[in-house]
CSV table of C-alpha atoms and ligand atoms in Angstrom, one decimal:
chain,number,residue,atom,x,y,z
A,1,MET,CA,29.5,0.3,-19.8
A,2,LEU,CA,25.8,-0.8,-19.5
A,3,GLU,CA,24.5,-5.0,-18.8
A,4,ILE,CA,21.8,-5.7,-18.4
A,5,LYS,CA,20.6,-9.9,-17.4
A,6,GLY,CA,17.3,-11.6,-16.0
A,7,LEU,CA,16.1,-8.8,-15.1
A,8,THR,CA,12.3,-9.0,-14.2
A,9,ALA,CA,9.7,-5.9,-13.0
A,10,ASN,CA,6.0,-7.0,-11.2
A,11,TYR,CA,3.5,-3.9,-11.3
A,12,GLY,CA,1.6,-6.5,-8.2
A,13,HIS,CA,0.8,-9.2,-10.0
A,14,ILE,CA,1.3,-7.8,-14.1
A,15,THR,CA,4.7,-8.7,-15.2
A,16,ALA,CA,5.9,-5.6,-16.9
A,17,LEU,CA,9.1,-6.7,-17.7
A,18,GLN,CA,10.0,-10.9,-18.1
A,19,ASP,CA,13.9,-11.7,-18.5
A,20,ILE,CA,15.6,-8.7,-20.4
A,21,SER,CA,19.3,-8.9,-20.9
A,22,LEU,CA,20.7,-6.4,-22.5
A,23,ASP,CA,24.4,-4.0,-23.8
A,24,MET,CA,25.4,-1.5,-24.5
A,25,GLY,CA,29.4,-0.4,-25.1
A,26,GLU,CA,30.4,2.9,-25.2
A,27,ASN,CA,29.4,6.0,-27.7
A,28,GLU,CA,26.8,4.1,-28.6
A,29,ILE,CA,22.8,5.6,-28.9
A,30,VAL,CA,20.7,1.6,-28.3
A,31,ALA,CA,16.8,2.0,-29.3
A,32,LEU,CA,15.1,0.4,-27.4
A,33,ILE,CA,12.0,0.1,-30.0
A,34,GLY,CA,8.1,-1.2,-28.9
A,35,SER,CA,4.2,-0.4,-28.8
A,36,ASN,CA,2.7,1.1,-26.4
A,37,GLY,CA,2.5,-0.6,-23.0
A,38,ALA,CA,5.5,-2.7,-23.8
A,39,GLY,CA,7.8,-2.2,-21.1
A,40,LYS,CA,10.0,0.3,-22.1
A,41,THR,CA,9.4,2.8,-19.7
A,42,THR,CA,9.5,0.6,-17.5
A,43,LEU,CA,12.5,-0.9,-17.9
A,44,LEU,CA,14.2,3.2,-18.9
A,45,ASN,CA,12.5,3.3,-14.5
A,46,SER,CA,14.2,-0.2,-13.6
A,47,ILE,CA,17.5,1.1,-14.5
A,48,SER,CA,17.2,4.5,-12.6
A,49,GLY,CA,16.2,2.5,-9.4
A,50,LEU,CA,12.9,3.2,-9.8
A,51,VAL,CA,11.4,0.1,-9.9
A,52,THR,CA,11.1,-2.9,-7.5
A,53,LYS,CA,12.5,-6.0,-10.0
A,54,THR,CA,14.8,-8.9,-10.2
A,55,GLY,CA,17.8,-9.3,-11.8
A,56,GLU,CA,21.7,-7.9,-12.6
A,57,ILE,CA,22.1,-4.7,-13.8
A,58,TYR,CA,25.9,-3.1,-13.9
A,59,TYR,CA,27.2,-0.3,-15.4
A,60,ASN,CA,31.0,-0.4,-15.7
A,61,GLY,CA,31.1,-3.3,-14.9
A,62,GLU,CA,29.7,-2.4,-11.0
A,63,ASN,CA,26.2,-3.7,-10.3
A,64,ILE,CA,24.0,-1.1,-9.5
A,65,SER,CA,20.7,-2.4,-9.2
A,66,ALA,CA,20.3,-2.2,-5.3
A,67,LYS,CA,21.2,1.4,-6.2
A,68,THR,CA,18.5,4.0,-4.7
A,69,PRO,CA,17.4,6.7,-7.6
A,70,ARG,CA,19.9,9.0,-6.3
A,71,ASP,CA,22.9,7.3,-5.6
A,72,VAL,CA,21.9,5.7,-10.0
A,73,ALA,CA,21.5,9.1,-11.1
A,74,LYS,CA,25.2,10.6,-9.3
A,75,SER,CA,26.9,7.4,-11.4
A,76,GLY,CA,26.2,9.8,-14.4
A,77,ILE,CA,23.1,8.5,-15.3
A,78,LEU,CA,19.6,10.7,-15.8
A,79,GLN,CA,16.9,9.7,-17.7
A,80,VAL,CA,15.1,12.2,-19.5
A,81,PRO,CA,11.6,11.0,-18.4
A,82,GLU,CA,8.6,10.9,-21.1
A,83,GLY,CA,6.8,13.7,-21.3
A,84,ARG,CA,9.2,16.0,-20.5
A,85,HIS,CA,7.8,17.5,-17.3
A,86,VAL,CA,9.4,20.2,-17.2
A,87,PHE,CA,8.9,22.5,-14.1
A,88,PRO,CA,6.3,25.5,-15.9
A,89,GLY,CA,6.4,28.6,-13.5
A,90,LEU,CA,10.2,29.1,-13.9
A,91,THR,CA,12.6,30.5,-16.6
A,92,VAL,CA,14.5,27.8,-19.2
A,93,LYS,CA,17.0,29.6,-17.2
A,94,GLN,CA,15.9,28.3,-13.5
A,95,ASN,CA,14.5,24.8,-15.6
A,96,LEU,CA,18.2,24.7,-16.5
A,97,THR,CA,20.0,26.3,-12.5
A,98,VAL,CA,18.2,23.2,-11.3
A,99,GLY,CA,18.9,20.5,-12.9
A,100,SER,CA,22.8,21.6,-12.2
A,101,ILE,CA,21.7,22.1,-8.6
A,102,ALA,CA,20.1,18.9,-7.8
A,103,TRP,CA,22.8,16.7,-9.3
A,104,ARG,CA,25.6,18.3,-8.9
A,105,GLY,CA,25.6,21.1,-6.2
A,106,PHE,CA,25.1,24.6,-7.2
A,107,LYS,CA,28.6,26.5,-8.3
A,108,SER,CA,27.9,28.6,-10.5
A,109,ALA,CA,31.3,29.0,-12.5
A,110,ASP,CA,30.2,25.8,-14.0
A,111,ILE,CA,27.0,26.2,-14.5
A,112,GLU,CA,27.6,29.6,-16.9
A,113,GLU,CA,30.3,26.8,-18.4
A,114,ASP,CA,27.2,23.9,-18.4
A,115,LEU,CA,24.5,26.6,-19.7
A,116,GLU,CA,27.1,27.6,-22.9
A,117,ARG,CA,27.2,24.1,-23.5
A,118,VAL,CA,23.5,23.5,-23.4
A,119,TYR,CA,22.7,26.7,-25.3
A,120,LEU,CA,25.5,25.6,-28.5
A,121,LEU,CA,23.7,23.0,-29.1
A,122,PHE,CA,19.8,24.1,-28.2
A,123,PRO,CA,20.0,28.3,-29.5
A,124,ARG,CA,16.7,28.3,-29.0
A,125,LEU,CA,16.8,27.7,-25.6
A,126,LYS,CA,19.3,31.0,-25.4
A,127,GLU,CA,16.4,32.9,-27.2
A,128,ARG,CA,13.6,31.6,-25.0
A,129,SER,CA,15.7,31.5,-21.5
A,130,HIS,CA,13.6,34.2,-19.5
A,131,GLN,CA,10.4,32.9,-20.8
A,132,LEU,CA,8.4,30.5,-18.8
A,133,ALA,CA,8.6,26.2,-19.4
A,134,TRP,CA,4.8,26.9,-19.5
A,135,SER,CA,4.6,28.8,-23.1
A,136,LEU,CA,7.0,26.7,-24.5
A,137,SER,CA,6.4,24.7,-27.9
A,138,GLY,CA,6.4,21.5,-27.0
A,139,GLY,CA,9.6,21.0,-29.3
A,140,GLU,CA,11.4,24.0,-27.0
A,141,GLN,CA,10.2,22.0,-23.5
A,142,GLN,CA,11.8,19.3,-25.2
A,143,MET,CA,15.0,20.1,-25.5
A,144,LEU,CA,14.6,22.2,-22.6
A,145,ALA,CA,14.3,18.3,-20.8
A,146,VAL,CA,17.4,17.6,-22.3
A,147,GLY,CA,19.4,20.5,-21.6
A,148,ARG,CA,18.4,20.0,-17.8
A,149,ALA,CA,19.9,16.4,-18.1
A,150,MET,CA,22.9,18.3,-19.6
A,151,MET,CA,23.3,20.1,-16.5
A,152,GLY,CA,24.3,17.5,-15.3
A,153,ARG,CA,27.1,16.4,-16.9
A,154,PRO,CA,25.6,12.5,-17.6
A,155,LYS,CA,28.1,9.7,-18.9
A,156,LEU,CA,25.0,7.9,-19.7
A,157,LEU,CA,21.3,9.4,-21.6
A,158,MET,CA,18.0,8.2,-21.3
A,159,LEU,CA,15.8,9.7,-23.7
A,160,ASP,CA,12.6,7.9,-23.2
A,161,GLU,CA,9.7,9.0,-25.9
A,162,PRO,CA,11.7,13.1,-27.5
A,163,SER,CA,9.3,12.9,-30.3
A,164,MET,CA,6.5,11.8,-28.9
A,165,GLY,CA,3.7,15.2,-30.1
A,166,LEU,CA,6.0,16.9,-31.8
A,167,ALA,CA,5.6,17.6,-35.6
A,168,PRO,CA,8.3,15.5,-38.3
A,169,ILE,CA,9.7,18.8,-39.3
A,170,VAL,CA,10.6,19.3,-34.8
A,171,ILE,CA,11.3,15.3,-34.6
A,172,ASP,CA,13.9,15.9,-37.7
A,173,GLU,CA,15.3,18.5,-35.7
A,174,MET,CA,15.2,17.0,-32.7
A,175,PHE,CA,17.4,13.5,-34.1
A,176,ASP,CA,20.1,16.1,-35.1
A,177,SER,CA,20.7,17.2,-31.3
A,178,ILE,CA,20.3,13.3,-30.8
A,179,VAL,CA,22.8,12.5,-32.3
A,180,LYS,CA,25.3,15.8,-31.7
A,181,LEU,CA,24.8,14.7,-28.8
A,182,ASN,CA,26.1,11.5,-29.1
A,183,GLN,CA,29.0,12.3,-31.3
A,184,THR,CA,30.3,14.3,-27.9
A,185,GLY,CA,31.2,11.0,-26.4
A,186,LEU,CA,28.2,10.5,-24.6
A,187,PRO,CA,26.0,6.9,-24.8
A,188,ILE,CA,22.3,7.4,-24.6
A,189,LEU,CA,19.9,4.6,-24.9
A,190,LEU,CA,16.5,5.8,-26.5
A,191,VAL,CA,12.7,4.8,-25.8
A,192,GLU,CA,11.2,5.5,-29.3
A,193,GLN,CA,7.8,4.0,-30.8
A,194,ASN,CA,8.7,5.1,-33.8
A,195,ALA,CA,10.9,2.5,-35.1
A,196,GLN,CA,12.2,4.0,-38.0
A,197,LEU,CA,13.9,7.0,-36.0
A,198,ALA,CA,15.5,5.2,-34.0
A,199,LEU,CA,16.9,2.7,-36.4
A,200,GLU,CA,17.9,5.6,-38.5
A,201,VAL,CA,20.2,6.9,-35.5
A,202,SER,CA,21.1,4.3,-33.4
A,203,THR,CA,23.9,1.6,-33.4
A,204,LYS,CA,22.4,-1.3,-32.4
A,205,ALA,CA,18.6,-1.8,-31.2
A,206,TYR,CA,16.1,-3.8,-29.6
A,207,ILE,CA,12.3,-4.6,-29.9
A,208,LEU,CA,10.3,-4.8,-27.0
A,209,GLU,CA,7.1,-6.8,-26.7
A,210,HIS,CA,4.9,-7.2,-23.7
A,211,GLY,CA,7.9,-7.5,-21.8
A,212,LYS,CA,10.0,-9.4,-23.7
A,213,ILE,CA,12.8,-8.7,-26.5
A,214,THR,CA,11.6,-10.3,-29.1
A,215,ILE,CA,14.2,-9.4,-31.8
A,216,SER,CA,17.3,-7.9,-31.3
A,217,GLY,CA,20.9,-6.7,-33.3
A,218,SER,CA,22.6,-3.5,-35.2
A,219,ALA,CA,20.4,-1.4,-36.7
A,220,LYS,CA,20.8,-1.8,-40.3
A,221,ASP,CA,20.1,-5.9,-39.7
A,222,LEU,CA,16.8,-4.4,-38.0
A,223,ILE,CA,15.9,-2.4,-41.1
A,224,ASN,CA,15.8,-5.4,-43.7
A,225,ASP,CA,14.7,-7.6,-40.7
A,226,SER,CA,11.1,-8.5,-42.6
A,227,ARG,CA,9.6,-9.2,-38.9
A,228,VAL,CA,10.5,-5.8,-38.3
A,229,GLN,CA,9.5,-4.1,-41.3
A,230,ASP,CA,5.4,-6.1,-40.9
A,231,ALA,CA,4.7,-4.7,-37.8
A,232,TYR,CA,7.5,-1.7,-37.2
A,233,LEU,CA,8.3,0.1,-40.9
A,234,GLY,CA,5.1,-0.3,-43.0
A,235,THR,CA,8.2,-0.9,-45.5
A,236,ARG,CA,7.8,-4.6,-46.8
A,237,VAL,CA,7.7,-4.9,-50.2
A,238,VAL,CA,5.6,-8.1,-51.3
B,301,ATP,N1,2.7,1.5,-11.3
B,301,ATP,C1,2.4,1.0,-12.2
B,301,ATP,N2,1.7,0.6,-11.9
B,301,ATP,C2,0.6,-0.2,-12.8
B,301,ATP,N3,0.8,-0.5,-13.5
B,301,ATP,C3,1.7,0.0,-14.5
B,301,ATP,C4,2.7,0.3,-13.8
B,301,ATP,N4,3.4,1.4,-14.6
B,301,ATP,C5,2.8,0.9,-15.8
B,301,ATP,N5,2.7,-0.1,-15.5
B,301,ATP,C6,1.6,-1.1,-17.1
B,301,ATP,O1,3.4,-2.2,-17.2
B,301,ATP,C7,3.3,-2.2,-18.6
B,301,ATP,C8,4.2,-1.6,-19.0
B,301,ATP,O2,4.3,-0.1,-19.3
B,301,ATP,P1,5.5,0.9,-20.3
B,301,ATP,O3,4.1,2.1,-19.1
B,301,ATP,O4,7.2,0.5,-18.6
B,301,ATP,O5,4.8,0.7,-20.9
B,301,ATP,P2,5.9,1.5,-22.2
B,301,ATP,O6,6.3,0.2,-23.2
B,301,ATP,O7,6.8,2.9,-21.9
B,301,ATP,O8,4.8,2.2,-22.9
B,301,ATP,P3,3.8,3.5,-23.6
B,301,ATP,O9,4.2,3.6,-25.4
B,301,ATP,O10,2.7,3.5,-23.4
B,301,ATP,O11,5.2,4.6,-23.2
B,301,ATP,C9,1.3,-1.8,-18.9
B,301,ATP,O12,1.5,-3.1,-19.1
B,301,ATP,C10,1.4,-0.8,-17.9
B,301,ATP,O13,0.7,-0.7,-17.5
B,302,MG,MG1,6.3,5.2,-21.9
């Protein structure tokens, strides 16, 4: 479904990604794990067409590496940005509606149906539908950012650090929702610094270090890999 081959991205003389290859099948949650500055966001931005790069990105067999961000989004690949970026002065419902209008044009019957789908996954957003987004908690803002992407009816959802800045119990709720969303048949590319969490919910994972993929494999294998345990899980018994 998504296949990346030999992807390299530079910011001026800084190489942010080097020779990245990645494979993702239907219905998977694929985790991209790495510490600050590893290149995780750059990889999502490369897929979305937001950064200049070389290499190939195939989506359902089509090379999308030269597509504009708008065309990538139109093909069904939607990115929930790091830091959420909800519209602070709009209500929850208005934020969600913007998601719909931006991606699919205005059809009010569709919007109501899609709102219900978002509210079913995140009942808290329904309770707060008329609240201004700036006054939501961090967890609620993250729900809103995911909900806004859902309004675009994604076929591949990319989440950039959905756990960032949230309390453990709120993170658990968010990850439950991510799993539920995936169970509806939506493939998810999940960027996370929290390797434990990411490996618990994903099928497959890639570890990114200084712009290169150093370890990859099934989530199960990675949880038991001593290199991953040492560097990312802090669980190795010596
Ligand atoms: N617009 C930019 N201009 C120049 N350098 C950039 C730009 N964006 C990112 N970089 C650099 O590219 C590298 C990778 O950054 P990136 O944001 O992709 O990392 P990340 O893994 O998402 O980190 P974090 O976990 O902190 O979000 C870093 O060294 C960063 O300084
Ligand atoms: Mg990032």
